[in-house]
PDB file of C-alpha atoms in Angstrom:
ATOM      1  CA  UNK A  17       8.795  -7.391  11.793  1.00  0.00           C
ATOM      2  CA  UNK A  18       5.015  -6.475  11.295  1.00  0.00           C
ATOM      3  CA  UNK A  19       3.479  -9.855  11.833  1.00  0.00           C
ATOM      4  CA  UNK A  20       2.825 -10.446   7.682  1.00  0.00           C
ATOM      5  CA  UNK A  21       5.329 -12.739   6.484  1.00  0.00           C
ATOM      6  CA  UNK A  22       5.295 -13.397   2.995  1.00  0.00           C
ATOM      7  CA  UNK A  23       6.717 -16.388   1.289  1.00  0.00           C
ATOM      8  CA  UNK A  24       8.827 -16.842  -1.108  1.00  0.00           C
ATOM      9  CA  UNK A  25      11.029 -13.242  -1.177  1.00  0.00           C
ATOM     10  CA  UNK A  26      11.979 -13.837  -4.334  1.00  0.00           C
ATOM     11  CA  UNK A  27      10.190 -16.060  -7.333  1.00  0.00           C
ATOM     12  CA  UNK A  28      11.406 -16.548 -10.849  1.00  0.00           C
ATOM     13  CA  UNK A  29       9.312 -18.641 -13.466  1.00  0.00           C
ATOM     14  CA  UNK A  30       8.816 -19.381 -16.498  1.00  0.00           C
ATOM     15  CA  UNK A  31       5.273 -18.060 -18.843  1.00  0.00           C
ATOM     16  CA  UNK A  32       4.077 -21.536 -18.526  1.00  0.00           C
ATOM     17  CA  UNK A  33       4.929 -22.188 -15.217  1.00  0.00           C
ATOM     18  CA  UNK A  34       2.385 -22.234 -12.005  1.00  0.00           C
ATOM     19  CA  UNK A  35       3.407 -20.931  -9.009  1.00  0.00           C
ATOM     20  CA  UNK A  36       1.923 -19.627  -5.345  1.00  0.00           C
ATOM     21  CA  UNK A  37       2.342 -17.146  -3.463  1.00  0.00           C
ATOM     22  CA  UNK A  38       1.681 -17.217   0.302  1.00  0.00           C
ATOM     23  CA  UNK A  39       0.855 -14.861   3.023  1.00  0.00           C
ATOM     24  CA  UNK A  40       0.449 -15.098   6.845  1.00  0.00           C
ATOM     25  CA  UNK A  41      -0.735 -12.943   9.014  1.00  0.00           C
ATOM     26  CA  UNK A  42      -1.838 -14.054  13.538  1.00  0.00           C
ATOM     27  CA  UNK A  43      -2.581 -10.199  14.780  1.00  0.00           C
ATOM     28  CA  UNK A  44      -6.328 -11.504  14.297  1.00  0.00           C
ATOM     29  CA  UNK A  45      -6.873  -8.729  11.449  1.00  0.00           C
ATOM     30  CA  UNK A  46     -10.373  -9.626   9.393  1.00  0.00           C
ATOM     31  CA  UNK A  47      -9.301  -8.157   6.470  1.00  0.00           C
ATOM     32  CA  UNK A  48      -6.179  -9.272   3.917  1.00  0.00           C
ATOM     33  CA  UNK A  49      -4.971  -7.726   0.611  1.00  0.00           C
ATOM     34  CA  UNK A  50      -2.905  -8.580  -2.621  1.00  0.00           C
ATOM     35  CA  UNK A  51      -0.897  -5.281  -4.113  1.00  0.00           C
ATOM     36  CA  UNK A  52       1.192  -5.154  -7.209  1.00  0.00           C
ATOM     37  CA  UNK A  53       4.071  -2.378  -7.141  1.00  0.00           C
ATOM     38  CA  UNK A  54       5.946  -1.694 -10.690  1.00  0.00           C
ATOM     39  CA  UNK A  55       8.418   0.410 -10.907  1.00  0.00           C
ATOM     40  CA  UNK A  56       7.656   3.835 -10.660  1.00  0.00           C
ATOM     41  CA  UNK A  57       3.706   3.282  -9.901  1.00  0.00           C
ATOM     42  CA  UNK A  58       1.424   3.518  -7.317  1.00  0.00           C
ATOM     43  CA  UNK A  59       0.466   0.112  -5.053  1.00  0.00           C
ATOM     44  CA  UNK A  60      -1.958  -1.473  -6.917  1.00  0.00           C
ATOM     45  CA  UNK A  61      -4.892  -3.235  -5.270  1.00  0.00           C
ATOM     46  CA  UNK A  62      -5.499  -6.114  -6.672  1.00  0.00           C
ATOM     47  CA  UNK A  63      -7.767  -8.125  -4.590  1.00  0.00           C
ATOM     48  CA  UNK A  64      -9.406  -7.794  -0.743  1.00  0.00           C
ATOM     49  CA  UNK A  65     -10.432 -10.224   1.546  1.00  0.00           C
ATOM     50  CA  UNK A  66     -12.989  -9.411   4.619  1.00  0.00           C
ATOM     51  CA  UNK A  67     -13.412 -11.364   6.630  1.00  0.00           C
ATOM     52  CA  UNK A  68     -12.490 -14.370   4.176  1.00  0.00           C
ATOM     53  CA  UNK A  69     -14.947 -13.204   1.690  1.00  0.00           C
ATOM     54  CA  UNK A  70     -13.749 -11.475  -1.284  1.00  0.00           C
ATOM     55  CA  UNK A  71     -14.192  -8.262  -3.258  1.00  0.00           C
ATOM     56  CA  UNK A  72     -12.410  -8.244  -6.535  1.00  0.00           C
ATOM     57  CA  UNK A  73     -11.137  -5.509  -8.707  1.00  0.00           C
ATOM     58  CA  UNK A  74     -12.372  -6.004 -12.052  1.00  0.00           C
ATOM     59  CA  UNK A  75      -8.800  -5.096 -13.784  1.00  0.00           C
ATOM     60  CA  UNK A  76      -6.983  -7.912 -12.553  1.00  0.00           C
ATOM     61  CA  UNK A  77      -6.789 -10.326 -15.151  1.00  0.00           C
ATOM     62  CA  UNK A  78      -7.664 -14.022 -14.976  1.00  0.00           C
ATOM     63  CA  UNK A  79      -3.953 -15.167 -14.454  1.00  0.00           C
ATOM     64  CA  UNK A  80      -4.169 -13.905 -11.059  1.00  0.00           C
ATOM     65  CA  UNK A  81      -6.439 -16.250  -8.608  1.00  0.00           C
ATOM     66  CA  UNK A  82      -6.402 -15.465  -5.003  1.00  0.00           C
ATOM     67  CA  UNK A  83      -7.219 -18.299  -2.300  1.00  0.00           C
ATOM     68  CA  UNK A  84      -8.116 -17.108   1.483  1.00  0.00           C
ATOM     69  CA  UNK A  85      -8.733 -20.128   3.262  1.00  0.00           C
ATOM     70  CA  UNK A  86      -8.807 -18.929   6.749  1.00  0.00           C
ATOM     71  CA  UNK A  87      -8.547 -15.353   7.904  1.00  0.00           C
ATOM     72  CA  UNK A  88      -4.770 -16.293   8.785  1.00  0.00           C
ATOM     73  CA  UNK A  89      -3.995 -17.376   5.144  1.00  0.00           C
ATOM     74  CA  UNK A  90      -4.107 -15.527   1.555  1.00  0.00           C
ATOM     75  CA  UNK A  91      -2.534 -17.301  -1.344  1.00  0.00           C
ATOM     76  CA  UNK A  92      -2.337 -15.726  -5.141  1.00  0.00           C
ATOM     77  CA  UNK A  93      -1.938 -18.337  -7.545  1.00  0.00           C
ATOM     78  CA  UNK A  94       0.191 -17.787 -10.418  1.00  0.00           C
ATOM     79  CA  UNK A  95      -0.432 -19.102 -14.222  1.00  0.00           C
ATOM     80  CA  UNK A  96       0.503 -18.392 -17.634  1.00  0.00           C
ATOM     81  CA  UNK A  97       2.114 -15.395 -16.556  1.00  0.00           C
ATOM     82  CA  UNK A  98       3.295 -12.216 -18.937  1.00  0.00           C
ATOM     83  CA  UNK A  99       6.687 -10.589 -18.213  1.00  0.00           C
ATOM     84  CA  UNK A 100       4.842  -7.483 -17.472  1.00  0.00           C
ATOM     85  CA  UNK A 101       3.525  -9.368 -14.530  1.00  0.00           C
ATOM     86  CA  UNK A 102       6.942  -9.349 -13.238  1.00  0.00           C
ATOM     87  CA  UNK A 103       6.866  -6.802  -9.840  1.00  0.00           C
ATOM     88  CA  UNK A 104       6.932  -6.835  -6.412  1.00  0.00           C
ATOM     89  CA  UNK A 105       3.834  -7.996  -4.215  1.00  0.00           C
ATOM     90  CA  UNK A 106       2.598  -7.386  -1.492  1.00  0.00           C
ATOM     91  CA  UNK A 107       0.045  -8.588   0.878  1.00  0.00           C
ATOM     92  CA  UNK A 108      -1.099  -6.533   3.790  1.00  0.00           C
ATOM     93  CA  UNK A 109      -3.975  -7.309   6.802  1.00  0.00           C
ATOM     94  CA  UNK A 110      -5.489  -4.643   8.263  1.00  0.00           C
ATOM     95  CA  UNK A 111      -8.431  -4.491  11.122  1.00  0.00           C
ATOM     96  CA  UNK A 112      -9.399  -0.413  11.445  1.00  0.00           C
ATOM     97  CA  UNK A 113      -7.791   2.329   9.885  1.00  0.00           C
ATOM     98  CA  UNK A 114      -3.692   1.100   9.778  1.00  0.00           C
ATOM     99  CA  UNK A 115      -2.323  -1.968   7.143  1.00  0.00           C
ATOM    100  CA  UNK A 116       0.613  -4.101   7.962  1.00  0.00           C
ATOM    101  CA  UNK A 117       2.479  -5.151   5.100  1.00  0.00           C
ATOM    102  CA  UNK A 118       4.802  -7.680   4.472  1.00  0.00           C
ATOM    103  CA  UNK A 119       8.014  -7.399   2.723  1.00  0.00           C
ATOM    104  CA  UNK A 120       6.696  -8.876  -0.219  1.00  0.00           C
ATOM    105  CA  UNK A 121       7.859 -10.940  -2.785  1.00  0.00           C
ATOM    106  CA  UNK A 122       9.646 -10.161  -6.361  1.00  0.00           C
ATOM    107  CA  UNK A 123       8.329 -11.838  -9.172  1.00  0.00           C
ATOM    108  CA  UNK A 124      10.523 -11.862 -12.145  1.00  0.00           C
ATOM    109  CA  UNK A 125       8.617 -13.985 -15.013  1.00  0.00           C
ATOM    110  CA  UNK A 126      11.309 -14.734 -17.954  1.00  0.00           C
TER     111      UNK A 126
ATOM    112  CA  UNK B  11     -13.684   5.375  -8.977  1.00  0.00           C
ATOM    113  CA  UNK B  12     -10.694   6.229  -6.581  1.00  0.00           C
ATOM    114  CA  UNK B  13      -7.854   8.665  -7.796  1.00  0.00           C
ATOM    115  CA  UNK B  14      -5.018   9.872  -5.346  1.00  0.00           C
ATOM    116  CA  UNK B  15      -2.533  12.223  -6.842  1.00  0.00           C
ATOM    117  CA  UNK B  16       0.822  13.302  -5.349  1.00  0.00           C
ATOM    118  CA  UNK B  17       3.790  14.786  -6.564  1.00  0.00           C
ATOM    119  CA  UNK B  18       6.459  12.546  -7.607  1.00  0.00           C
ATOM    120  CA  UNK B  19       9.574  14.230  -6.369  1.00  0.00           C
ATOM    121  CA  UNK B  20      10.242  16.375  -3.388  1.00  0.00           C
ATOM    122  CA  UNK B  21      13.732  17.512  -2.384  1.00  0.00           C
ATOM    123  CA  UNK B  22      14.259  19.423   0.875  1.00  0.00           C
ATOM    124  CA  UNK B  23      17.618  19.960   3.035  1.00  0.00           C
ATOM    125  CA  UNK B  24      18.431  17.797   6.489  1.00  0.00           C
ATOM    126  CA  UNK B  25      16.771  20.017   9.513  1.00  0.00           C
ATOM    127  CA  UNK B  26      13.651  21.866   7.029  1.00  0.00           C
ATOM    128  CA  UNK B  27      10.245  21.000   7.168  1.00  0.00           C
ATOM    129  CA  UNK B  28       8.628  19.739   3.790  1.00  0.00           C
ATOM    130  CA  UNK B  29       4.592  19.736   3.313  1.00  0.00           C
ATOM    131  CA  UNK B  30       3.646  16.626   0.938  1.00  0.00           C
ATOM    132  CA  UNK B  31       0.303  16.866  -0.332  1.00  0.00           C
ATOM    133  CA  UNK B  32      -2.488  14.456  -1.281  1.00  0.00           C
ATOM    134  CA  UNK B  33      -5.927  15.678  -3.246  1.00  0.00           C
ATOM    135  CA  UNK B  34      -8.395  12.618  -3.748  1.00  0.00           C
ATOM    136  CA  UNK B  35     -11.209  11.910  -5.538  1.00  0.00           C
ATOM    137  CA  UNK B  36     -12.928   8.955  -4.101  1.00  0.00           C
ATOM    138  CA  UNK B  37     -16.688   7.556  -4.475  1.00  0.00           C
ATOM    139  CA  UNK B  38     -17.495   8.075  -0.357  1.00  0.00           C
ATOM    140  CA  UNK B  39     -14.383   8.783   1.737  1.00  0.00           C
ATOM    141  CA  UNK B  40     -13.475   6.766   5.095  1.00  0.00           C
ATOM    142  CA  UNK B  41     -10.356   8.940   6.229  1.00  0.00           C
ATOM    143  CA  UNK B  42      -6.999   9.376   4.885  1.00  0.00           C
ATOM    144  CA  UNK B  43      -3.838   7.626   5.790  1.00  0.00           C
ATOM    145  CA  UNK B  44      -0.158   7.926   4.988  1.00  0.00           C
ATOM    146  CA  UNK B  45       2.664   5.006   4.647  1.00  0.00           C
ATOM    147  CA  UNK B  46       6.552   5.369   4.217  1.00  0.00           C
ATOM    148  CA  UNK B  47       8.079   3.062   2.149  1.00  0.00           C
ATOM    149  CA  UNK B  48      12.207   2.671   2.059  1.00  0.00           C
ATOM    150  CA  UNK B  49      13.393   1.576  -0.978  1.00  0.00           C
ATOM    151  CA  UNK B  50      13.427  -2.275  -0.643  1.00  0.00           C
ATOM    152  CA  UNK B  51      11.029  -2.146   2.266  1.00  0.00           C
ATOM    153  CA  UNK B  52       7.436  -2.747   3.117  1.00  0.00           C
ATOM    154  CA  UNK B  53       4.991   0.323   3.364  1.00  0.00           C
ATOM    155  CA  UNK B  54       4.837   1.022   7.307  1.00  0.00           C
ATOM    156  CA  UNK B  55       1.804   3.154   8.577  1.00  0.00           C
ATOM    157  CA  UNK B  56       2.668   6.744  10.194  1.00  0.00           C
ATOM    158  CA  UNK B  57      -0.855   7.986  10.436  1.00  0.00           C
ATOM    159  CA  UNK B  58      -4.620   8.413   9.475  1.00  0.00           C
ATOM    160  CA  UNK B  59      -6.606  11.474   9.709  1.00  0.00           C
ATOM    161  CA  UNK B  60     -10.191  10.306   9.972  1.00  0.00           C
ATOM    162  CA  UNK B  61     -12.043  13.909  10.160  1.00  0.00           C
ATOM    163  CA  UNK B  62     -10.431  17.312   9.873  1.00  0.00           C
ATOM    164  CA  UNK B  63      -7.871  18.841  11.054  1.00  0.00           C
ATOM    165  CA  UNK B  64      -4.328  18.316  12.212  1.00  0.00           C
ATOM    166  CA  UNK B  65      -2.880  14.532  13.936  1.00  0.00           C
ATOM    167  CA  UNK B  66       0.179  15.115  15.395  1.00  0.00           C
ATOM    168  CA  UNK B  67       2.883  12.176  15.738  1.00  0.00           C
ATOM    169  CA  UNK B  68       6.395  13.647  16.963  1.00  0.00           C
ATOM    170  CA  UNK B  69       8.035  14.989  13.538  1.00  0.00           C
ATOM    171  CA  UNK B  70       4.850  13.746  11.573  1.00  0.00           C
ATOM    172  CA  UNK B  71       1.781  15.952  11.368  1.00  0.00           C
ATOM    173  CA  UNK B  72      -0.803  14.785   8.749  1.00  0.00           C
ATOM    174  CA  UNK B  73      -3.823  17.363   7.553  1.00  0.00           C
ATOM    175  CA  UNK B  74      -7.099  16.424   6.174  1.00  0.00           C
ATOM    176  CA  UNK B  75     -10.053  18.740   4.577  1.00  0.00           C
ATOM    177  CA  UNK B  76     -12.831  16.768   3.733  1.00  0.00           C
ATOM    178  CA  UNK B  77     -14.231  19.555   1.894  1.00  0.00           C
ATOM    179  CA  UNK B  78     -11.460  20.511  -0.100  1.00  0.00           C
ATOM    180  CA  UNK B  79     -10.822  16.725  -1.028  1.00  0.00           C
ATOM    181  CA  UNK B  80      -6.991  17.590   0.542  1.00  0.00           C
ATOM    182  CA  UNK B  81      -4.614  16.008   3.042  1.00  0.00           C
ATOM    183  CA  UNK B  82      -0.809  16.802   3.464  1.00  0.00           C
ATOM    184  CA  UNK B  83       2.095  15.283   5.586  1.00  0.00           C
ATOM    185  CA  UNK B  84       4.085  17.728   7.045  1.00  0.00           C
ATOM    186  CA  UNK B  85       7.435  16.260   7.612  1.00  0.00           C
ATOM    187  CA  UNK B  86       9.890  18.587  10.415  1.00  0.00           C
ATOM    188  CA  UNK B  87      13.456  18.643  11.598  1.00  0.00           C
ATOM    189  CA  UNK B  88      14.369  16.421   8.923  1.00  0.00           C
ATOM    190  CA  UNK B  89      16.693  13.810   8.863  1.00  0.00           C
ATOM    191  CA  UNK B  90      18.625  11.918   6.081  1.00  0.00           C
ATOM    192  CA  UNK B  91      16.699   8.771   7.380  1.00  0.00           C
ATOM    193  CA  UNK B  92      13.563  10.551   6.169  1.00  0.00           C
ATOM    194  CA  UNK B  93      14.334  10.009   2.471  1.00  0.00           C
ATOM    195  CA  UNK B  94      11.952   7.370   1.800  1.00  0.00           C
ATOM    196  CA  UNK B  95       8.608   7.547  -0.742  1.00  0.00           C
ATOM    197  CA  UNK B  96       5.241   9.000   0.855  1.00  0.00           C
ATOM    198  CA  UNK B  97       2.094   7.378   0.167  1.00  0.00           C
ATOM    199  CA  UNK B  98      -1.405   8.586   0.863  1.00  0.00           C
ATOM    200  CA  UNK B  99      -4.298   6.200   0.858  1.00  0.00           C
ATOM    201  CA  UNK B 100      -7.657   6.107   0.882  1.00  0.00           C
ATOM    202  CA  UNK B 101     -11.018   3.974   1.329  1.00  0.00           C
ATOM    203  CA  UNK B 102     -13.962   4.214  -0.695  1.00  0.00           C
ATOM    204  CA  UNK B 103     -17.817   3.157  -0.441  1.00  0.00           C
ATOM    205  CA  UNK B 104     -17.362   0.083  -2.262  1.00  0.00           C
ATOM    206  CA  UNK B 105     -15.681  -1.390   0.762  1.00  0.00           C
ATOM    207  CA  UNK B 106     -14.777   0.068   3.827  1.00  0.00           C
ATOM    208  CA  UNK B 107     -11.984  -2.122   3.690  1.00  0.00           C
ATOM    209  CA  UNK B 108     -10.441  -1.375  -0.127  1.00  0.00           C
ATOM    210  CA  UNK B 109      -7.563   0.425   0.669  1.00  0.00           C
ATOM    211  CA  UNK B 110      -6.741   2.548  -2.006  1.00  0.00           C
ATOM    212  CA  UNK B 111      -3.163   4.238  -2.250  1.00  0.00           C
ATOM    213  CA  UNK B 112      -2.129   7.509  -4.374  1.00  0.00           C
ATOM    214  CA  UNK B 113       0.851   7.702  -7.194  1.00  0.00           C
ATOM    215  CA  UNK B 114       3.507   8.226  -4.035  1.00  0.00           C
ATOM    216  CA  UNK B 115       6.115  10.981  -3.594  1.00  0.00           C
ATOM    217  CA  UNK B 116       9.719  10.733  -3.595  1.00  0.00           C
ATOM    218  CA  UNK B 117      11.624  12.341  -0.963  1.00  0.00           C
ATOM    219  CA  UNK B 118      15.249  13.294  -1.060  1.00  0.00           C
ATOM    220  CA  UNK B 119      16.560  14.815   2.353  1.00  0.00           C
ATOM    221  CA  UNK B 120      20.137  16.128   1.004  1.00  0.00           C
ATOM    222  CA  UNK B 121      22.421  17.208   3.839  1.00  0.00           C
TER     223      UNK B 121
END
């Protein structure tokens, strides 16, 4: 147990369907972050929150909208997903120089 | 930008040591860090190396040359539990806080 739980584990939908993904995180961290991990790659970052405001990465495409509406809480919004969207996130929190990560959840989009 | 290459694969036998290295090429550097991830598990920290030199955690030892652009983990006595992939990460000027992580290495302890 790290003290990130993520919610759901596991998520299947549909290209047209919108879901949400939610994180949670009470060690008091000031900083939260969205990853993507494919098969075979590197963790992607795909967004960062400090101290609720946010710095985006550029490559993320539209599809992907993060909420953080209290330094406890990061959502990532789902829409109009691609199958190649389909991987496991995972949010982490971090305050200093060590991340706690959750356990993520795998998104299969069909 | 922010680059952090590994090898992919590393094989070693249960009770070697095995040196996993990390060269980075980052736009301002805030230490180095490695995370081991089991395979259906969350990254967990095992240590950061914030200037140069050698941090020592039990079986873990974790390098860092700022000059060279270089880190390694340095793995000993190892165990079959250790097989697991090794990530390096990084931080860059953009945001202290942008956590950057290299392409990972796979470890295979065989007995």
């Amino acid at each position: 147990e790290t003290g990130v739980t993520q919610t759901p584990r596991h998520l299947v939908m549909g290209m047209t369907n919108k879901k949400s993904l939610k994180c949670e995180q009470h060690l008091g961290h000031n900083a939260m972050y969205w990853y993507k991990q494919s098969a075979k790659k590197p963790l992607e970052l795909m967004f960062v929150y400090s101290l609720e405001e946010r710095v985006e990465n550029n490559s993320v495409p539209s599809r992907f909208s993060p909420e953080c509406p209290n330094s406890s809480h990061l959502f990532l919004h789902l829409h109009t997903l691609q199958p190649e969207d389909s991987a496991l996130y995972l949010c982490a929190s971090s305050q200093g120089t060590e991340a706690f990560f959750g356990q993520g959840t795998r998104l299969t989009v069909v | 930008g922010q680059s952090l290459e590994q090898p992919s694969e590393v094989t070693a036998v249960e009770g070697a040591i095995v040196q996993i290295n990390c060269t980075y090429q980052t736009s301002g550097f805030y230490g180095l860090s490695w995370y081991q991830q089991h395979d259906g598990g969350a990254p967990t920290f095992l240590s950061y190396n914030g200037l140069d030199g050698l941090e020592e955690t039990g079986r873990f030892s974790s390098f860092l040359s700022r000059s060279d652009s270089y880190g390694y983990l340095l793995l000993q006595e190892l165990q079959m539990k250790d097989s697991a992939s090794y990530f390096c990460a990084g931080r860059d000027q953009t945001g202290a806080n942008n956590l950057f992580f290299g392409t990972g290495t796979r470890l295979t302890v065989i007995p």
